[in-house]
Tab-separated table of C-alpha atoms and ligand atoms in Angstrom:
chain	number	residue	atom	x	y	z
R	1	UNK	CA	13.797	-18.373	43.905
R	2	UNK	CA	11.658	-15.491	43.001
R	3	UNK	CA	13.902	-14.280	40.234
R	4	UNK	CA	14.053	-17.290	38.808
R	5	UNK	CA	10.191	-17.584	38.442
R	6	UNK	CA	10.158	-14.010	36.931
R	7	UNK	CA	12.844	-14.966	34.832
R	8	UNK	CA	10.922	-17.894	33.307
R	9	UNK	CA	7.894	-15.945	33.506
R	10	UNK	CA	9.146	-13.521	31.240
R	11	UNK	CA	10.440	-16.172	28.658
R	12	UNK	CA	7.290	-17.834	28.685
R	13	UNK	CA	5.813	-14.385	27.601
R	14	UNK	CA	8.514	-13.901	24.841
R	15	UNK	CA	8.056	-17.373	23.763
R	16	UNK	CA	3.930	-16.976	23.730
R	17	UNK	CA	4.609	-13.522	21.910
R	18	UNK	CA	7.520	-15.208	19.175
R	19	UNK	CA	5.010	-17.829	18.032
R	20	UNK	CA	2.091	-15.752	17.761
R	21	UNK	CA	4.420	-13.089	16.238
R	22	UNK	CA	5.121	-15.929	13.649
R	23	UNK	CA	1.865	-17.533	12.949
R	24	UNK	CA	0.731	-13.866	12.091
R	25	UNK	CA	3.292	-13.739	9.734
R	26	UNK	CA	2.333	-17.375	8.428
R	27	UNK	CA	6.165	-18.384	9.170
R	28	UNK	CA	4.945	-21.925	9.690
R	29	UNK	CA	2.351	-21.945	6.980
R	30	UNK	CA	3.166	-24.448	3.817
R	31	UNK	CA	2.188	-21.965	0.528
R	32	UNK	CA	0.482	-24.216	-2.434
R	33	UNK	CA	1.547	-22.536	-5.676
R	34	UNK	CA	-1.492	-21.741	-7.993
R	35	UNK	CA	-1.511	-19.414	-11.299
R	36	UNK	CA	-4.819	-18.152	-12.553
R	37	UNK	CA	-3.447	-18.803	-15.768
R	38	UNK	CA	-0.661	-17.722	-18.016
R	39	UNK	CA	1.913	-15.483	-15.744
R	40	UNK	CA	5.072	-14.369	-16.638
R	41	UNK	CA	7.282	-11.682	-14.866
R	42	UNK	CA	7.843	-8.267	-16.012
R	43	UNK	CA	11.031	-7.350	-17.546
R	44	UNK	CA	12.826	-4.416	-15.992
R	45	UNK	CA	11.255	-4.336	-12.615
R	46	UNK	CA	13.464	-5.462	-9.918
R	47	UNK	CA	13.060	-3.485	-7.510
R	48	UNK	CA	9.511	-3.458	-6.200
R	49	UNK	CA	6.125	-2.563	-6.855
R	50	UNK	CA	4.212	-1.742	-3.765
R	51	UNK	CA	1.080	-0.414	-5.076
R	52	UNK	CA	-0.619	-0.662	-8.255
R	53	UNK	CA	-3.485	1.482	-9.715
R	54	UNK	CA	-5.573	1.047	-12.858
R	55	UNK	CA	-6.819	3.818	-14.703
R	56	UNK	CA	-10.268	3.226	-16.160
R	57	UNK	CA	-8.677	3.227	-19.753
R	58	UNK	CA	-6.451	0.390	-18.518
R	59	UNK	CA	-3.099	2.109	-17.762
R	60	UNK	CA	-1.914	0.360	-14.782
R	61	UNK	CA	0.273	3.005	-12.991
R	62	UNK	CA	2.779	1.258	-10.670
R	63	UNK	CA	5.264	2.609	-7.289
R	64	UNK	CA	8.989	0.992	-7.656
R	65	UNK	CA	11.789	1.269	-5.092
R	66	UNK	CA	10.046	1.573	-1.393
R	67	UNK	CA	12.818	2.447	0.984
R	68	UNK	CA	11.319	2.408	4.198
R	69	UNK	CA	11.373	1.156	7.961
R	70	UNK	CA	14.119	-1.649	7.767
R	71	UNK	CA	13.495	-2.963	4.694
R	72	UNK	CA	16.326	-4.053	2.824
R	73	UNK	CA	17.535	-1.651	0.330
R	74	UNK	CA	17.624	-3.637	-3.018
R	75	UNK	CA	18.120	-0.747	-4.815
R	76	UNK	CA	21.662	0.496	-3.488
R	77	UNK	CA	20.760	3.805	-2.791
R	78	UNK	CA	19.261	4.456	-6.298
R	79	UNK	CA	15.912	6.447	-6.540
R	80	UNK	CA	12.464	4.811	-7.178
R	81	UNK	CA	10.097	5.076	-9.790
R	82	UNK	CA	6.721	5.320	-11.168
R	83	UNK	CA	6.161	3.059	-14.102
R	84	UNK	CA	3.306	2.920	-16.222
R	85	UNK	CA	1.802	-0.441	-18.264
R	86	UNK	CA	-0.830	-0.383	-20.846
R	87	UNK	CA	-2.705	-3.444	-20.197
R	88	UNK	CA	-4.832	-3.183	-23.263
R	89	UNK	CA	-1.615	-4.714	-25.177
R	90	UNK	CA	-1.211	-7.795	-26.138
R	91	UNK	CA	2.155	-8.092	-24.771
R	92	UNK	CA	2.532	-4.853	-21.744
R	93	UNK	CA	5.921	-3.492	-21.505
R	94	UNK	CA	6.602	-0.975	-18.532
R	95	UNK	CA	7.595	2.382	-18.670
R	96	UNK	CA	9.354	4.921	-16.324
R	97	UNK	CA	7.576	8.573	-16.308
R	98	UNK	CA	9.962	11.179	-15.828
R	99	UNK	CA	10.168	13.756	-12.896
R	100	UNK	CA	9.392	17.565	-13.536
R	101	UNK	CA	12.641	19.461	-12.739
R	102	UNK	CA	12.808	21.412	-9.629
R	103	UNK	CA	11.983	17.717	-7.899
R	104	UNK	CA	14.317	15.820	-5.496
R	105	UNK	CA	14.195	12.735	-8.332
R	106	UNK	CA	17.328	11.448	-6.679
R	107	UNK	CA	15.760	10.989	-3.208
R	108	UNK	CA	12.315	9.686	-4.495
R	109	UNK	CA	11.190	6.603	-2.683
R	110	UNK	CA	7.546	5.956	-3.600
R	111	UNK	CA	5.096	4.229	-1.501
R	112	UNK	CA	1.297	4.072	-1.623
R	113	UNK	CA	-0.296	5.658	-4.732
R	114	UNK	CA	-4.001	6.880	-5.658
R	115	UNK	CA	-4.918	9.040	-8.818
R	116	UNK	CA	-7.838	11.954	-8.790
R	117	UNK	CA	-9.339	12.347	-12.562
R	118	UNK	CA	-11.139	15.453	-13.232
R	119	UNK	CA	-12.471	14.424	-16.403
R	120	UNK	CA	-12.917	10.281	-16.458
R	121	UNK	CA	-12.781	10.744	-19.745
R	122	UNK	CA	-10.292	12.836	-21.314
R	123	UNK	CA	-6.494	12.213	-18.975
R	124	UNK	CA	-5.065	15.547	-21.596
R	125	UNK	CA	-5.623	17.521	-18.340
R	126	UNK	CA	-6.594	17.228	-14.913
R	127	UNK	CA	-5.254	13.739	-14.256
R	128	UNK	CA	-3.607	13.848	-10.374
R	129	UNK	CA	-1.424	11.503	-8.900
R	130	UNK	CA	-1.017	11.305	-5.557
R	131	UNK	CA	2.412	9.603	-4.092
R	132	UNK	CA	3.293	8.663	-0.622
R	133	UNK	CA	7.260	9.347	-0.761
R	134	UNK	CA	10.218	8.575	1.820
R	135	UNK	CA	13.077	10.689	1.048
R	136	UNK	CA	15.761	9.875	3.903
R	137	UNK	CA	13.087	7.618	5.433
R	138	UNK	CA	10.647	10.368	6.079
R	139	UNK	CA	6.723	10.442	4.970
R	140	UNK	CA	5.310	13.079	2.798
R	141	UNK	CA	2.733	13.033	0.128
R	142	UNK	CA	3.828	14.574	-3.327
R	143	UNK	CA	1.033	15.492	-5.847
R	144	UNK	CA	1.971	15.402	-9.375
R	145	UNK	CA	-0.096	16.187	-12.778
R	146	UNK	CA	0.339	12.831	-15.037
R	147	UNK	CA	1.417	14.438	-18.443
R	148	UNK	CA	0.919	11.416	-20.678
R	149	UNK	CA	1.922	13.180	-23.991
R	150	UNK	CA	5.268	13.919	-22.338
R	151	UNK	CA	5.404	10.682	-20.547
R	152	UNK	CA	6.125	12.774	-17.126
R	153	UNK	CA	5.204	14.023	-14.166
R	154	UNK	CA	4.525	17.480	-13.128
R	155	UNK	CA	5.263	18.207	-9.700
R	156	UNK	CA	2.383	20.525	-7.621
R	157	UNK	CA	2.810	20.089	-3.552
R	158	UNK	CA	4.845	18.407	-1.661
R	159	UNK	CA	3.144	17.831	1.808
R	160	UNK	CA	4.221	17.257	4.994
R	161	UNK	CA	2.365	17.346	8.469
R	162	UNK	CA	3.205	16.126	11.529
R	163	UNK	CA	-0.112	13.993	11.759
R	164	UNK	CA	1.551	12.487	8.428
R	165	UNK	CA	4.129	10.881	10.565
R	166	UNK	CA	4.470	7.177	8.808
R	167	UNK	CA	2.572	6.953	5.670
R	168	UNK	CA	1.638	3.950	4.106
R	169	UNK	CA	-1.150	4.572	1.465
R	170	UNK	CA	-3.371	7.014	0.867
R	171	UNK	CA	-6.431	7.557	-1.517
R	172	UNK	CA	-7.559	11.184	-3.417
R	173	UNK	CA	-10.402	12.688	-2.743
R	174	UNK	CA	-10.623	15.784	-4.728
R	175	UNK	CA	-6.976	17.106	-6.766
R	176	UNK	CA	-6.509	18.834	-3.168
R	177	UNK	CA	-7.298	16.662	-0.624
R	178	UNK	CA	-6.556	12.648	0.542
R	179	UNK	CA	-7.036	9.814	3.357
R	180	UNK	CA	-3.978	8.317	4.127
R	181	UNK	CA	-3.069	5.766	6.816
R	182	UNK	CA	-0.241	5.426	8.990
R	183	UNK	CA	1.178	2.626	9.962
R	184	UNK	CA	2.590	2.451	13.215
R	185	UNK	CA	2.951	5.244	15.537
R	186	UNK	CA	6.962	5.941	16.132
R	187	UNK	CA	9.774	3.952	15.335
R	188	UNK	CA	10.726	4.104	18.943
R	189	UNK	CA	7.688	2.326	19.271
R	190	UNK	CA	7.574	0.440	16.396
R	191	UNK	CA	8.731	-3.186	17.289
R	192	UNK	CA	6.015	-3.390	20.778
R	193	UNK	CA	3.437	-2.162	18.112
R	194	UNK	CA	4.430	-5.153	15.890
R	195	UNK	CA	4.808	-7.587	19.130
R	196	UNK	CA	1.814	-6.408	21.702
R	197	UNK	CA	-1.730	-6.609	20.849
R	198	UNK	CA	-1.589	-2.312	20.044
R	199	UNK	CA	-3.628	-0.355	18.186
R	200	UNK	CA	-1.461	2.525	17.456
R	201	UNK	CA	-2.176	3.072	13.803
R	202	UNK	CA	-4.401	5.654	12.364
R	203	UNK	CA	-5.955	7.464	9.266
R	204	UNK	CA	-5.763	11.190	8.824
R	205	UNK	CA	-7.388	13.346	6.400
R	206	UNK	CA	-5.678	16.380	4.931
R	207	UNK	CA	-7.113	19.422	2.843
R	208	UNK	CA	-5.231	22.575	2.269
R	209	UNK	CA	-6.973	24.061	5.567
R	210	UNK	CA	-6.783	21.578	7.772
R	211	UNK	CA	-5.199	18.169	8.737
R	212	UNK	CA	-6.914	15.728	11.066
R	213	UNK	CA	-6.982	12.410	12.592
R	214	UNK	CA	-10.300	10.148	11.337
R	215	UNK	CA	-9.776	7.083	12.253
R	216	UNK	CA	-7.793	4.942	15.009
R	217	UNK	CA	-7.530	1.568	16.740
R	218	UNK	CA	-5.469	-0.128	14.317
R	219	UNK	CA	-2.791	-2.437	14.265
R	220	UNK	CA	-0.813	-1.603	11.106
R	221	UNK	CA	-3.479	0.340	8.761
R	222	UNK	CA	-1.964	-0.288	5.200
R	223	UNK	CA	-3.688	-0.219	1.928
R	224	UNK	CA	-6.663	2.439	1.864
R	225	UNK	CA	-9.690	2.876	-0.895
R	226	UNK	CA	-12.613	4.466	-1.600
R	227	UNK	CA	-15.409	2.549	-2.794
R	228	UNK	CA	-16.727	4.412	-7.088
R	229	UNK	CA	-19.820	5.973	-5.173
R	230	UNK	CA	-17.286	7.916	-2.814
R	231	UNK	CA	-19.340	6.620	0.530
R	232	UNK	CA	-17.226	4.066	2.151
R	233	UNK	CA	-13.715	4.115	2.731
R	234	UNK	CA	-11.769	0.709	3.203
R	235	UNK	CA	-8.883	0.274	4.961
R	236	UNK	CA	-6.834	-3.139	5.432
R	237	UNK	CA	-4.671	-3.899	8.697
R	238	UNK	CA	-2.335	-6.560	7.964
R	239	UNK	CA	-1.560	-7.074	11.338
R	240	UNK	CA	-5.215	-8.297	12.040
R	241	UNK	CA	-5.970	-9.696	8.638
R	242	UNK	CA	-8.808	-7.213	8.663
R	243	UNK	CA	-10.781	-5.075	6.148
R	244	UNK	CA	-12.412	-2.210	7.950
R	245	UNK	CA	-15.759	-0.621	5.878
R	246	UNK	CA	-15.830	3.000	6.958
R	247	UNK	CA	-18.584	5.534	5.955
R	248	UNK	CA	-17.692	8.796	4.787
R	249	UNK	CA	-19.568	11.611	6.549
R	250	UNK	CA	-20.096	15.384	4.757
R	251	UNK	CA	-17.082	16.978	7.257
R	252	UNK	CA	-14.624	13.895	5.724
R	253	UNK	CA	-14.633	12.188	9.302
R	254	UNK	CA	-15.222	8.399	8.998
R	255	UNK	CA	-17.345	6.093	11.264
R	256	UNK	CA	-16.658	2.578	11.479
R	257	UNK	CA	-19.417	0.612	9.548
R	258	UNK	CA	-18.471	-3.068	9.624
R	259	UNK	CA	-14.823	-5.207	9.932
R	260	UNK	CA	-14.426	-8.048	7.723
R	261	UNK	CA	-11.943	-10.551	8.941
R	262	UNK	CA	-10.149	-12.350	6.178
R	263	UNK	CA	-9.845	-16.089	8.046
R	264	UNK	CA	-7.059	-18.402	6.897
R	265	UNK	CA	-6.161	-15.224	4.585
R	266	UNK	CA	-3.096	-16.685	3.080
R	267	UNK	CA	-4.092	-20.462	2.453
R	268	UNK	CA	-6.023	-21.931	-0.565
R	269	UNK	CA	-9.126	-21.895	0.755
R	270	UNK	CA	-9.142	-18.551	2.953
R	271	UNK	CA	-13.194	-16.867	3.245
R	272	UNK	CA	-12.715	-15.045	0.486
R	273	UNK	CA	-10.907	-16.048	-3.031
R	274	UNK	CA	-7.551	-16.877	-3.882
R	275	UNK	CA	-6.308	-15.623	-7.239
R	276	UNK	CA	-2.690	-16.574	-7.162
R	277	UNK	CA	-0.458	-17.901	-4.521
R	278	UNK	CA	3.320	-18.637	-4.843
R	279	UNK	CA	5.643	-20.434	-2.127
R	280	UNK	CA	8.313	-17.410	-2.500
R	281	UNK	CA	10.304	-19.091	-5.336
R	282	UNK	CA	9.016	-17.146	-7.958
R	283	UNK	CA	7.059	-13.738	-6.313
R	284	UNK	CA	8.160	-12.365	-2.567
R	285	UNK	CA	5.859	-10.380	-1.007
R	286	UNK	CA	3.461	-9.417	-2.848
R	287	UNK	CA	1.920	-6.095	-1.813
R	288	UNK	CA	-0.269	-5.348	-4.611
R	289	UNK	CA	-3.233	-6.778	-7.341
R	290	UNK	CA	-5.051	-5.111	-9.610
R	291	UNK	CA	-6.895	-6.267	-13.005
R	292	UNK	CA	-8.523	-4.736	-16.240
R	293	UNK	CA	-9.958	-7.288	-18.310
R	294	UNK	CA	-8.439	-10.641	-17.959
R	295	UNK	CA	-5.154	-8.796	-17.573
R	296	UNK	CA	-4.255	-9.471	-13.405
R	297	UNK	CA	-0.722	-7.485	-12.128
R	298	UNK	CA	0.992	-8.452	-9.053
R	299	UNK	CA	3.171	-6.539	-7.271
R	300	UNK	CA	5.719	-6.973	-4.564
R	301	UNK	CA	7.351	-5.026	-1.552
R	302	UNK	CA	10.951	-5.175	-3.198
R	303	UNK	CA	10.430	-7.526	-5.730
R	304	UNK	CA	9.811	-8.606	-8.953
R	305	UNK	CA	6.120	-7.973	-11.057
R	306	UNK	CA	4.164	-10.070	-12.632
R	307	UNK	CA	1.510	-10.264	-15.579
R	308	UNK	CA	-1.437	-12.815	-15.636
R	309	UNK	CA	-3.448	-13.112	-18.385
R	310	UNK	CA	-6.460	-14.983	-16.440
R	311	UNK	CA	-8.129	-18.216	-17.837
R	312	UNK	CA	-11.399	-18.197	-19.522
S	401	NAG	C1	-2.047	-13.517	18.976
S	401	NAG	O1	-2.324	-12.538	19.962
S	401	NAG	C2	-3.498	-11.757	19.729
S	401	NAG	C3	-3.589	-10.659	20.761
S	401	NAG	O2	-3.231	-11.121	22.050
S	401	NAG	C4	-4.717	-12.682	19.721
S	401	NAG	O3	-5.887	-11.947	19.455
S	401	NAG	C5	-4.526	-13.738	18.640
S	401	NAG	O4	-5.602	-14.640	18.687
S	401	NAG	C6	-3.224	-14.488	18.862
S	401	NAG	N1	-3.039	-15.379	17.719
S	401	NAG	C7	-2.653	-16.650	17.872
S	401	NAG	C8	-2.494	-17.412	16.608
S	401	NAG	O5	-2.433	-17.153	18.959
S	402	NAG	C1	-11.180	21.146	4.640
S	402	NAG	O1	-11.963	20.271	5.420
S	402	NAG	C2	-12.589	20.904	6.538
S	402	NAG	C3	-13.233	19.817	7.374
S	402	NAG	O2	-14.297	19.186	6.705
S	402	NAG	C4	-13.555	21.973	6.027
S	402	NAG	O3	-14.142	22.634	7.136
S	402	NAG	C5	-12.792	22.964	5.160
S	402	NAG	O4	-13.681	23.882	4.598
S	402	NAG	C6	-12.031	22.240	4.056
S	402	NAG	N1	-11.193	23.187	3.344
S	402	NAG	C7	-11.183	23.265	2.021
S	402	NAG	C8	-10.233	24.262	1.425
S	402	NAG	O5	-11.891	22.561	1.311
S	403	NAG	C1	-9.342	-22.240	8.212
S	403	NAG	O1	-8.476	-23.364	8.058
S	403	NAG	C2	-8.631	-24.360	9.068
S	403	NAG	C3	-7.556	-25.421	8.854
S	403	NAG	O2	-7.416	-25.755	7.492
S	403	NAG	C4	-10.054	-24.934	8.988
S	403	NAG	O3	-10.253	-25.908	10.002
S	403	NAG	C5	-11.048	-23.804	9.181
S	403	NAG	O4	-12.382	-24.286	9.013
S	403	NAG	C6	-10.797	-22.661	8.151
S	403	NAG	N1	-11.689	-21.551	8.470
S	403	NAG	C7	-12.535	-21.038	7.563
S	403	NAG	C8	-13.413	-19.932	8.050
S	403	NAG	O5	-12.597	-21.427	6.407
């Protein structure tokens, strides 16, 4: 008698934990496809973009080929890339920079990416791009010198800590030193941090001198930014559908300021604006949006790209 009330006990949890499992991941949810205008996808770029960054000129630079976790491997075993787009141009074609030698270019599986500029002006020198990389399903954060001329990059420091366990993102602070977020704790771990209400995920800061823990307490801390004036760091958990505002103190540790939740995130009509939704015929998870000018660029996980040029 008893084990049979435990035993439906327990499948009542699972149940109650599946469909909350599945209405976070909007499983049920119907997807209305909108365009914000003219979109067409990207030739040549198959196999993910994760992350996308603009450069104030309007170079998008973009992360292709995320293996990581247990997501599928589109890319048979074939390296990653960072591509760059000139979205100035009437019609943007991508490029692939080239590694410096003396880099494991065959084992480069990019992630998050953030550039540091040391002149916002003049990219000849001084332009830093920071890449969260997974070679053999690790995390480490490579630092390379964009040399546009050459249409390559130089690699400076490779960095790996053990607080850098599962990176995600991270965002440059000066050429030296980043925020980055992990998201999820161990991959021992990893499926009762996606199931149970845990907050296992964290943010770490890392300079040359030290490496340490700023933030914790969320659920899966993804995408990370730093707002132009350099005084409030964002971070998104997409297991929350939360934006967390985060001030910056002088030492680099970060105090929570103010959590925005993003209601009905993934419908029409969420609290904040939709730009472009698509039922998953034409874009699958899309990771990534960025826009210069009425250009908008959409990335995915392990997907295709695509280019908007936004309505009047
Ligand atoms: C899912 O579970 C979490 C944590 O227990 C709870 O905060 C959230 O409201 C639940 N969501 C739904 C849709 O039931
Ligand atoms: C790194 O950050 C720590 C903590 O704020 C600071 O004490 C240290 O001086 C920094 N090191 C460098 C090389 O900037
Ligand atoms: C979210 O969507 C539901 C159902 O469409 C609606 O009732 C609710 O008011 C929406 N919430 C917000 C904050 O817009």
């Amino acid at each position: 008698m008893w084990k049979r009330v435990i035993c439906v006990s327990l499948l009542a949890i699972l149940a109650e934990r599946i469909v909350n499992i599945s209405i976070m991941l909007n499983l049920f949810r119907q997807v209305q496809n909108y365009e914000p205008g003219k979109c067409r996808i990207i030739d040549g770029m198959i196999f993910g973009s994760e992350d996308i960054t603009v450069l104030p000129n309007g170079i998008a630079l973009i992360s292709s080929g995320l293996k990581y976790l247990g997501i599928i491997d589109r890319n048979e075993g074939k390296p990653g890339h960072i591509y760059w787009l000139d979205l100035n141009a009437e019609d943007p074609q991508p490029k692939a920079f080239s590694l410096s030698s003396g880099f494991d270019a065959g084992n480069f599986h990019p992630h998050g990416i953030s550039y540091f500029l040391e002149d916002q002006d003049d990219y000849s020198e001084g332009a830093h791009l920071f890449v969260v990389n997974h070679p053999f399903q690790k995390s480490q954060v490579e630092i390379f010198e964009i040399d546009f001329e050459f249409n390559m990059l130089m690699h400076q420091k490779t960095i790996k800590d053990e607080l850098l366990h599962h990176v995600n993102d991270v965002v440059a602070i000066t050429p030296t030193s980043f925020y980055g977020t992990n998201d999820h704790y161990s991959d021992g771990t990893m499926l009762f941090e996606l199931l149970l209400p845990l907050k296992l995920s964290d943010v770490v800061f890392y300079n040359s001198t030290t490496t340490i823990i700023v933030a914790t307490g969320f659920g899966f801390a993804n995408g990370i930014n730093m707002s132009p004036d350099g005084k409030y760091v964002y971070v998104s958990d997409t297991k929350t559908s939360e934006i967390h505002v985060l001030r910056k103190n002088e030492d680099f540790t970060l105090e929570p300021e103010r959590v925005l939740h993003i209601e009905n995130a993934s419908s029409l009509e969420p609290t904040v604006t939709s730009v472009y939704a698509n039922n998953g015929s034409v874009l699958q998870g899309t990771s990534s949006a960025a826009r210069h000018g009425h250009h908008l660029l959409l990335g995915t996980v392990i997907h295709r790209t695509m280019l908007c040029t936004l309505a009047e």
